[in-house]
Amino acid sequence: MSLRRHLAALVAAMALALPAAAQDCAGRNLFDAMPPARLAELRGATEDIPNHKGLFWQAEKDGRRVLLLGTYHFADPRHDLTMARFGPEIDRAAALLVEAGPEEEAKLAEAMTADPTLILDATGPTLPERLDAQEWKALSQALDERGLPAVIASRLRPWYVAVMLGISPCMKRIVETRGDAGGLDHLLIARAQAAQVPVRALEPWDTVFSLFKGMSAEEEEDMIRAAMPAAQYADDYATTLADAYFAGDSWMIWEFGRFDAYDNSGLTRAQVDAQMRLAQEKLMDQRNESWIEPIEKAAGQAAGEGKAVVVGFGALHLPGRHGVLRLLEQRGWTISPITVEGMGDGR
């Protein structure tokens, strides 16, 4: 197995841990084919989520200004509208903050190459031993489609399996060919580098390896089961995600994943809800809370120069009671949305 072969897909996927799309991967929007009653139920599940609509926001407090950009981590021509609006803001910013900058991605690549046990469990029970025969058959086929043969897949750590299931085979091939995801995060970084604006990471390079520590064996196995339904029609799921993102309605895809797991994972609703809570806590809430201090610190330093800071991270980190927007509001920041002409903002 070539770890570098899968690295770009891993780095690109971690922020959302959800499927990805590109203009070269054809899929259908699953919301368009959804029965009206189910679509209404899905929309109802998002209504009480604070700040669940919109991608781009401004936060202000005591002369400090922060532009918060919810990103989509994969290539799409619609990013051009975002860059046209915010490229000049980056040019005059004091710094750009992102989840992982070039230095962090390089360290991650080096670590995975040097230590395969970061994603492989060479001593514990294999996945065929942990899942039933039907589950393993479906899982091994899905992973084989993503370039991971059964002999390797059987030893993968469950968190890595769940992440890989969230990437469509088509998108993974594009990521491997390009060498990166080509998403908004990388476009922001490239613009900052061209303008000689410092790029800083919101979290350490090895965060991905600590997110899922402490999970029980049952939680790990259910994490795979909850991720399996979407893997069966990943290109459709990916298209649905991309369309929801550019409509400014990213939280819809999170709730769609929940309802899809209700219907197709074999888990009870209580088990699915527990998995969703766990995933949200580990992938989003804990990280959101750790980002507030570096954001505020950077904003304070920038204000001393008479400048703002731009912060870019996966769009699902914006909304929610533990989302970055609500956390900043609780610390006295005034939050306001920014509309980009030509893009839907979900409002």
Short mmCIF file of C-alpha atoms in Angstrom, two decimals:
data_model
loop_
_atom_site.label_atom_id
_atom_site.label_comp_id
_atom_site.label_asym_id
_atom_site.label_seq_id
_atom_site.Cartn_x
_atom_site.Cartn_y
_atom_site.Cartn_z
CA MET A 1 0.00 0.00 0.00
CA SER A 2 1.28 3.49 -0.85
CA LEU A 3 0.34 5.80 2.01
CA ARG A 4 1.13 8.85 -0.08
CA ARG A 5 -1.42 7.58 -2.58
CA HIS A 6 -4.20 8.05 -0.03
CA LEU A 7 -2.82 11.07 1.79
CA ALA A 8 -4.26 13.82 -0.38
CA ALA A 9 -7.74 12.33 -0.06
CA LEU A 10 -7.37 12.09 3.71
CA VAL A 11 -6.17 15.67 4.15
CA ALA A 12 -8.92 16.99 1.92
CA ALA A 13 -11.70 15.03 3.58
CA MET A 14 -11.02 15.60 7.25
CA ALA A 15 -12.83 18.87 7.80
CA LEU A 16 -16.22 17.62 6.76
CA ALA A 17 -15.58 13.90 6.76
CA LEU A 18 -18.25 13.80 4.09
CA PRO A 19 -18.37 12.95 0.37
CA ALA A 20 -16.77 15.24 -2.16
CA ALA A 21 -17.65 16.25 -5.67
CA ALA A 22 -15.94 17.71 -8.69
CA GLN A 23 -17.26 18.85 -12.00
CA ASP A 24 -15.85 15.67 -13.58
CA CYS A 25 -17.81 13.36 -11.25
CA ALA A 26 -21.38 13.04 -12.48
CA GLY A 27 -24.11 12.50 -9.93
CA ARG A 28 -27.70 13.47 -9.27
CA ASN A 29 -28.99 15.74 -6.54
CA LEU A 30 -30.75 13.42 -4.11
CA PHE A 31 -32.91 16.23 -2.73
CA ASP A 32 -34.54 16.61 -6.15
CA ALA A 33 -35.77 13.01 -6.05
CA MET A 34 -36.78 13.01 -2.40
CA PRO A 35 -40.47 12.66 -1.49
CA PRO A 36 -41.83 16.06 -0.41
CA ALA A 37 -42.73 14.81 3.05
CA ARG A 38 -39.21 13.54 3.73
CA LEU A 39 -37.66 16.74 2.35
CA ALA A 40 -39.90 18.78 4.64
CA GLU A 41 -38.86 16.60 7.57
CA LEU A 42 -35.22 17.12 6.65
CA ARG A 43 -35.63 20.89 6.44
CA GLY A 44 -37.47 20.88 9.74
CA ALA A 45 -34.50 19.17 11.39
CA THR A 46 -32.26 22.10 10.42
CA GLU A 47 -34.54 24.95 11.44
CA ASP A 48 -33.51 25.08 15.10
CA ILE A 49 -29.78 24.98 14.35
CA PRO A 50 -28.29 28.45 15.02
CA ASN A 51 -26.77 30.13 11.95
CA HIS A 52 -27.52 27.11 9.76
CA LYS A 53 -27.81 29.19 6.58
CA GLY A 54 -25.03 31.11 4.91
CA LEU A 55 -21.35 30.55 4.15
CA PHE A 56 -19.59 33.85 4.74
CA TRP A 57 -19.66 36.01 7.86
CA GLN A 58 -18.04 38.97 9.54
CA ALA A 59 -17.27 39.17 13.26
CA GLU A 60 -16.46 42.49 14.97
CA LYS A 61 -15.49 43.39 18.51
CA ASP A 62 -13.70 46.43 19.96
CA GLY A 63 -12.11 47.45 16.68
CA ARG A 64 -11.18 43.90 15.70
CA ARG A 65 -12.52 42.42 12.48
CA VAL A 66 -12.57 38.81 11.31
CA LEU A 67 -13.89 37.44 8.01
CA LEU A 68 -15.10 33.86 8.45
CA LEU A 69 -15.33 31.80 5.27
CA GLY A 70 -17.06 28.42 5.31
CA THR A 71 -15.15 26.31 2.80
CA TYR A 72 -15.79 23.32 0.57
CA HIS A 73 -12.63 21.26 0.35
CA PHE A 74 -12.85 20.07 -3.24
CA ALA A 75 -12.55 21.62 -6.67
CA ASP A 76 -15.54 23.36 -8.19
CA PRO A 77 -15.69 26.23 -10.72
CA ARG A 78 -18.17 28.04 -8.48
CA HIS A 79 -15.27 28.86 -6.14
CA ASP A 80 -14.33 31.59 -8.64
CA LEU A 81 -17.16 33.76 -7.31
CA THR A 82 -15.88 33.37 -3.76
CA MET A 83 -12.32 34.23 -4.73
CA ALA A 84 -13.44 37.28 -6.71
CA ARG A 85 -15.19 38.59 -3.59
CA PHE A 86 -12.63 37.67 -0.93
CA GLY A 87 -9.33 37.60 -2.80
CA PRO A 88 -8.83 41.36 -2.28
CA GLU A 89 -9.69 40.93 1.42
CA ILE A 90 -6.89 38.37 1.75
CA ASP A 91 -4.46 40.66 -0.08
CA ARG A 92 -4.85 43.35 2.59
CA ALA A 93 -5.32 41.07 5.61
CA ALA A 94 -2.78 40.67 8.39
CA ALA A 95 -3.03 36.87 8.20
CA LEU A 96 -4.99 33.95 6.81
CA LEU A 97 -5.96 31.23 9.30
CA VAL A 98 -6.86 27.76 8.00
CA GLU A 99 -7.32 24.30 9.46
CA ALA A 100 -4.02 23.07 8.04
CA GLY A 101 -1.45 25.07 6.14
CA PRO A 102 1.30 23.79 3.82
CA GLU A 103 3.66 23.06 6.72
CA GLU A 104 1.05 21.01 8.57
CA GLU A 105 0.15 19.01 5.45
CA ALA A 106 3.83 18.27 4.84
CA LYS A 107 4.31 17.05 8.41
CA LEU A 108 1.24 14.85 8.10
CA ALA A 109 2.57 13.33 4.89
CA GLU A 110 5.94 12.62 6.49
CA ALA A 111 4.37 11.03 9.56
CA MET A 112 2.08 8.73 7.58
CA THR A 113 4.95 7.60 5.38
CA ALA A 114 7.21 6.93 8.36
CA ASP A 115 4.62 5.23 10.57
CA PRO A 116 1.92 3.12 8.85
CA THR A 117 0.43 2.22 12.26
CA LEU A 118 -1.15 5.67 12.35
CA ILE A 119 -3.88 4.26 10.09
CA LEU A 120 -3.22 0.51 10.35
CA ASP A 121 -3.82 -1.68 13.41
CA ALA A 122 -1.34 -4.52 13.10
CA THR A 123 -2.14 -6.22 16.41
CA GLY A 124 -5.85 -5.94 17.19
CA PRO A 125 -8.75 -7.92 15.71
CA THR A 126 -9.32 -7.39 12.00
CA LEU A 127 -12.41 -5.74 10.57
CA PRO A 128 -13.73 -9.08 9.21
CA GLU A 129 -13.57 -10.33 12.79
CA ARG A 130 -15.36 -7.26 14.14
CA LEU A 131 -18.17 -7.10 11.57
CA ASP A 132 -20.56 -9.79 10.36
CA ALA A 133 -19.93 -11.48 7.01
CA GLN A 134 -22.45 -9.40 5.06
CA GLU A 135 -21.14 -6.14 6.51
CA TRP A 136 -17.55 -7.05 5.70
CA LYS A 137 -18.43 -8.07 2.15
CA ALA A 138 -20.08 -4.70 1.48
CA LEU A 139 -17.31 -2.78 3.24
CA SER A 140 -14.45 -4.55 1.49
CA GLN A 141 -16.09 -3.94 -1.89
CA ALA A 142 -16.56 -0.22 -1.11
CA LEU A 143 -12.94 0.13 0.00
CA ASP A 144 -11.64 -1.79 -3.00
CA GLU A 145 -13.42 0.75 -5.21
CA ARG A 146 -11.40 3.39 -3.36
CA GLY A 147 -8.07 1.66 -4.04
CA LEU A 148 -7.83 -0.26 -0.77
CA PRO A 149 -7.71 -4.05 -1.34
CA ALA A 150 -9.23 -6.34 1.28
CA VAL A 151 -5.90 -7.56 2.63
CA ILE A 152 -5.04 -3.98 3.57
CA ALA A 153 -8.57 -2.83 4.37
CA SER A 154 -8.97 -5.55 6.99
CA ARG A 155 -6.34 -3.85 9.16
CA LEU A 156 -7.37 -0.23 8.73
CA ARG A 157 -8.36 1.75 11.78
CA PRO A 158 -12.14 2.36 11.87
CA TRP A 159 -11.88 6.17 11.82
CA TYR A 160 -9.83 6.01 8.63
CA VAL A 161 -12.34 3.62 7.08
CA ALA A 162 -15.20 6.03 7.85
CA VAL A 163 -13.30 8.92 6.26
CA MET A 164 -12.50 6.93 3.12
CA LEU A 165 -16.12 5.84 2.76
CA GLY A 166 -17.05 9.50 2.65
CA ILE A 167 -15.04 10.08 -0.54
CA SER A 168 -16.48 8.96 -3.86
CA PRO A 169 -14.17 6.72 -5.94
CA CYS A 170 -14.37 9.24 -8.77
CA MET A 171 -13.31 12.11 -6.53
CA LYS A 172 -10.50 10.08 -5.01
CA ARG A 173 -9.05 9.41 -8.47
CA ILE A 174 -9.15 13.13 -9.24
CA VAL A 175 -7.46 14.00 -5.94
CA GLU A 176 -4.70 11.47 -6.57
CA THR A 177 -4.17 12.72 -10.13
CA ARG A 178 -4.03 16.38 -9.10
CA GLY A 179 -2.01 15.82 -5.95
CA ASP A 180 -4.42 17.98 -3.93
CA ALA A 181 -8.12 18.59 -3.63
CA GLY A 182 -8.15 21.91 -5.48
CA GLY A 183 -10.75 23.16 -3.05
CA LEU A 184 -11.45 26.59 -1.62
CA ASP A 185 -8.98 26.15 1.25
CA HIS A 186 -6.08 25.71 -1.16
CA LEU A 187 -7.26 28.63 -3.29
CA LEU A 188 -7.26 30.85 -0.20
CA ILE A 189 -3.77 29.69 0.74
CA ALA A 190 -2.43 30.26 -2.77
CA ARG A 191 -3.85 33.79 -2.80
CA ALA A 192 -2.31 34.57 0.58
CA GLN A 193 1.08 33.24 -0.48
CA ALA A 194 0.98 35.30 -3.66
CA ALA A 195 0.25 38.42 -1.58
CA GLN A 196 2.89 37.45 1.01
CA VAL A 197 0.22 37.29 3.71
CA PRO A 198 1.16 34.91 6.56
CA VAL A 199 -0.73 31.58 6.60
CA ARG A 200 -1.31 30.08 10.05
CA ALA A 201 -2.88 26.81 11.12
CA LEU A 202 -5.77 26.71 13.57
CA GLU A 203 -4.66 23.37 15.00
CA PRO A 204 -1.59 21.10 15.17
CA TRP A 205 -0.73 18.87 12.21
CA ASP A 206 -1.44 15.66 14.16
CA THR A 207 -4.97 16.60 15.27
CA VAL A 208 -6.50 14.00 12.98
CA PHE A 209 -4.83 11.19 14.93
CA SER A 210 -6.19 12.30 18.29
CA LEU A 211 -9.81 12.98 17.33
CA PHE A 212 -11.04 9.42 17.78
CA LYS A 213 -9.03 8.30 20.78
CA GLY A 214 -11.04 6.81 23.63
CA MET A 215 -13.83 5.37 21.48
CA SER A 216 -15.17 1.97 22.49
CA ALA A 217 -15.01 -0.96 20.07
CA GLU A 218 -18.80 -0.75 19.62
CA GLU A 219 -18.63 2.98 18.84
CA GLU A 220 -15.92 2.36 16.25
CA GLU A 221 -17.92 -0.39 14.55
CA ASP A 222 -21.12 1.65 14.54
CA MET A 223 -19.17 4.55 13.02
CA ILE A 224 -18.45 2.32 10.02
CA ARG A 225 -22.04 1.09 9.84
CA ALA A 226 -23.39 4.65 9.89
CA ALA A 227 -21.02 5.64 7.06
CA MET A 228 -21.84 2.71 4.79
CA PRO A 229 -25.19 3.78 3.25
CA ALA A 230 -23.79 6.91 1.60
CA ALA A 231 -20.82 4.95 0.24
CA GLN A 232 -23.15 2.98 -2.00
CA TYR A 233 -24.10 6.06 -4.05
CA ALA A 234 -21.20 8.34 -3.29
CA ASP A 235 -21.26 10.36 -6.52
CA ASP A 236 -24.94 11.25 -5.97
CA TYR A 237 -24.22 12.05 -2.34
CA ALA A 238 -21.27 14.18 -3.42
CA THR A 239 -23.31 16.17 -5.92
CA THR A 240 -25.99 16.75 -3.29
CA LEU A 241 -23.38 18.02 -0.84
CA ALA A 242 -21.83 20.40 -3.35
CA ASP A 243 -25.19 21.83 -4.39
CA ALA A 244 -26.25 22.26 -0.76
CA TYR A 245 -22.98 24.02 0.02
CA PHE A 246 -23.23 26.51 -2.84
CA ALA A 247 -26.85 27.18 -1.86
CA GLY A 248 -25.55 28.15 1.59
CA ASP A 249 -27.35 25.24 3.23
CA SER A 250 -24.57 22.90 4.32
CA TRP A 251 -26.32 21.66 7.45
CA MET A 252 -28.92 20.00 5.26
CA ILE A 253 -26.36 17.40 4.20
CA TRP A 254 -25.49 16.66 7.82
CA GLU A 255 -29.12 15.93 8.60
CA PHE A 256 -29.48 14.00 5.35
CA GLY A 257 -26.71 11.69 6.56
CA ARG A 258 -28.68 11.10 9.73
CA PHE A 259 -31.92 10.24 7.93
CA ASP A 260 -30.09 8.06 5.43
CA ALA A 261 -28.54 6.11 8.29
CA TYR A 262 -31.97 5.77 9.92
CA ASP A 263 -33.24 4.09 6.76
CA ASN A 264 -30.27 2.05 5.56
CA SER A 265 -27.56 1.44 8.17
CA GLY A 266 -29.26 -1.32 10.16
CA LEU A 267 -28.79 0.72 13.34
CA THR A 268 -31.66 1.87 15.51
CA ARG A 269 -32.54 5.57 15.56
CA ALA A 270 -31.02 5.82 19.03
CA GLN A 271 -27.79 4.27 17.79
CA VAL A 272 -27.66 6.59 14.77
CA ASP A 273 -28.31 9.64 16.95
CA ALA A 274 -25.54 8.54 19.31
CA GLN A 275 -23.16 8.18 16.37
CA MET A 276 -24.10 11.59 15.02
CA ARG A 277 -23.55 13.20 18.43
CA LEU A 278 -20.18 11.50 18.72
CA ALA A 279 -19.12 12.53 15.22
CA GLN A 280 -20.23 16.11 15.77
CA GLU A 281 -18.41 16.33 19.08
CA LYS A 282 -15.15 14.92 17.75
CA LEU A 283 -15.09 16.33 14.23
CA MET A 284 -16.58 19.73 14.93
CA ASP A 285 -17.48 20.87 18.44
CA GLN A 286 -14.18 20.11 20.20
CA ARG A 287 -12.18 21.61 17.36
CA ASN A 288 -14.41 24.69 17.15
CA GLU A 289 -13.79 25.47 20.80
CA SER A 290 -10.02 25.10 20.37
CA TRP A 291 -10.03 27.55 17.44
CA ILE A 292 -11.55 30.53 19.26
CA GLU A 293 -8.40 31.53 21.13
CA PRO A 294 -6.11 31.61 18.05
CA ILE A 295 -8.78 33.51 16.10
CA GLU A 296 -9.13 36.14 18.81
CA LYS A 297 -5.38 36.39 19.27
CA ALA A 298 -4.78 36.89 15.54
CA ALA A 299 -7.58 39.46 15.35
CA GLY A 300 -6.06 41.43 18.22
CA GLN A 301 -2.65 41.48 16.58
CA ALA A 302 -4.18 42.51 13.25
CA ALA A 303 -6.13 45.35 14.83
CA GLY A 304 -2.85 46.76 16.06
CA GLU A 305 -1.82 47.05 12.41
CA GLY A 306 -5.17 48.48 11.37
CA LYS A 307 -6.02 45.28 9.51
CA ALA A 308 -8.45 42.34 9.61
CA VAL A 309 -7.82 38.59 9.52
CA VAL A 310 -9.43 36.07 7.19
CA VAL A 311 -10.28 32.62 8.56
CA GLY A 312 -11.24 29.68 6.32
CA PHE A 313 -12.51 26.29 7.49
CA GLY A 314 -15.10 23.68 6.57
CA ALA A 315 -18.59 25.15 6.35
CA LEU A 316 -20.06 22.75 8.91
CA HIS A 317 -17.94 24.41 11.60
CA LEU A 318 -19.94 27.65 11.30
CA PRO A 319 -23.46 26.72 12.52
CA GLY A 320 -24.74 25.09 15.67
CA ARG A 321 -24.83 25.74 19.39
CA HIS A 322 -21.14 24.87 19.53
CA GLY A 323 -20.37 26.34 16.11
CA VAL A 324 -17.69 28.98 15.67
CA LEU A 325 -20.28 31.72 15.09
CA ARG A 326 -22.20 31.02 18.30
CA LEU A 327 -18.99 30.64 20.31
CA LEU A 328 -17.79 34.04 19.13
CA GLU A 329 -21.19 35.60 19.89
CA GLN A 330 -20.97 34.25 23.42
CA ARG A 331 -17.64 36.06 23.79
CA GLY A 332 -19.13 39.41 22.78
CA TRP A 333 -18.50 39.44 19.03
CA THR A 334 -21.12 40.89 16.68
CA ILE A 335 -21.82 38.47 13.83
CA SER A 336 -23.22 39.51 10.46
CA PRO A 337 -23.59 37.58 7.16
CA ILE A 338 -21.83 38.51 3.93
CA THR A 339 -23.58 37.89 0.62
CA VAL A 340 -21.60 36.95 -2.50
CA GLU A 341 -23.27 38.08 -5.69
CA GLY A 342 -24.20 35.17 -7.94
CA MET A 343 -24.15 32.59 -5.14
CA GLY A 344 -27.07 31.37 -3.09
CA ASP A 345 -26.63 31.93 0.62
CA GLY A 346 -29.48 29.77 1.84
CA ARG A 347 -31.48 32.73 3.08
#
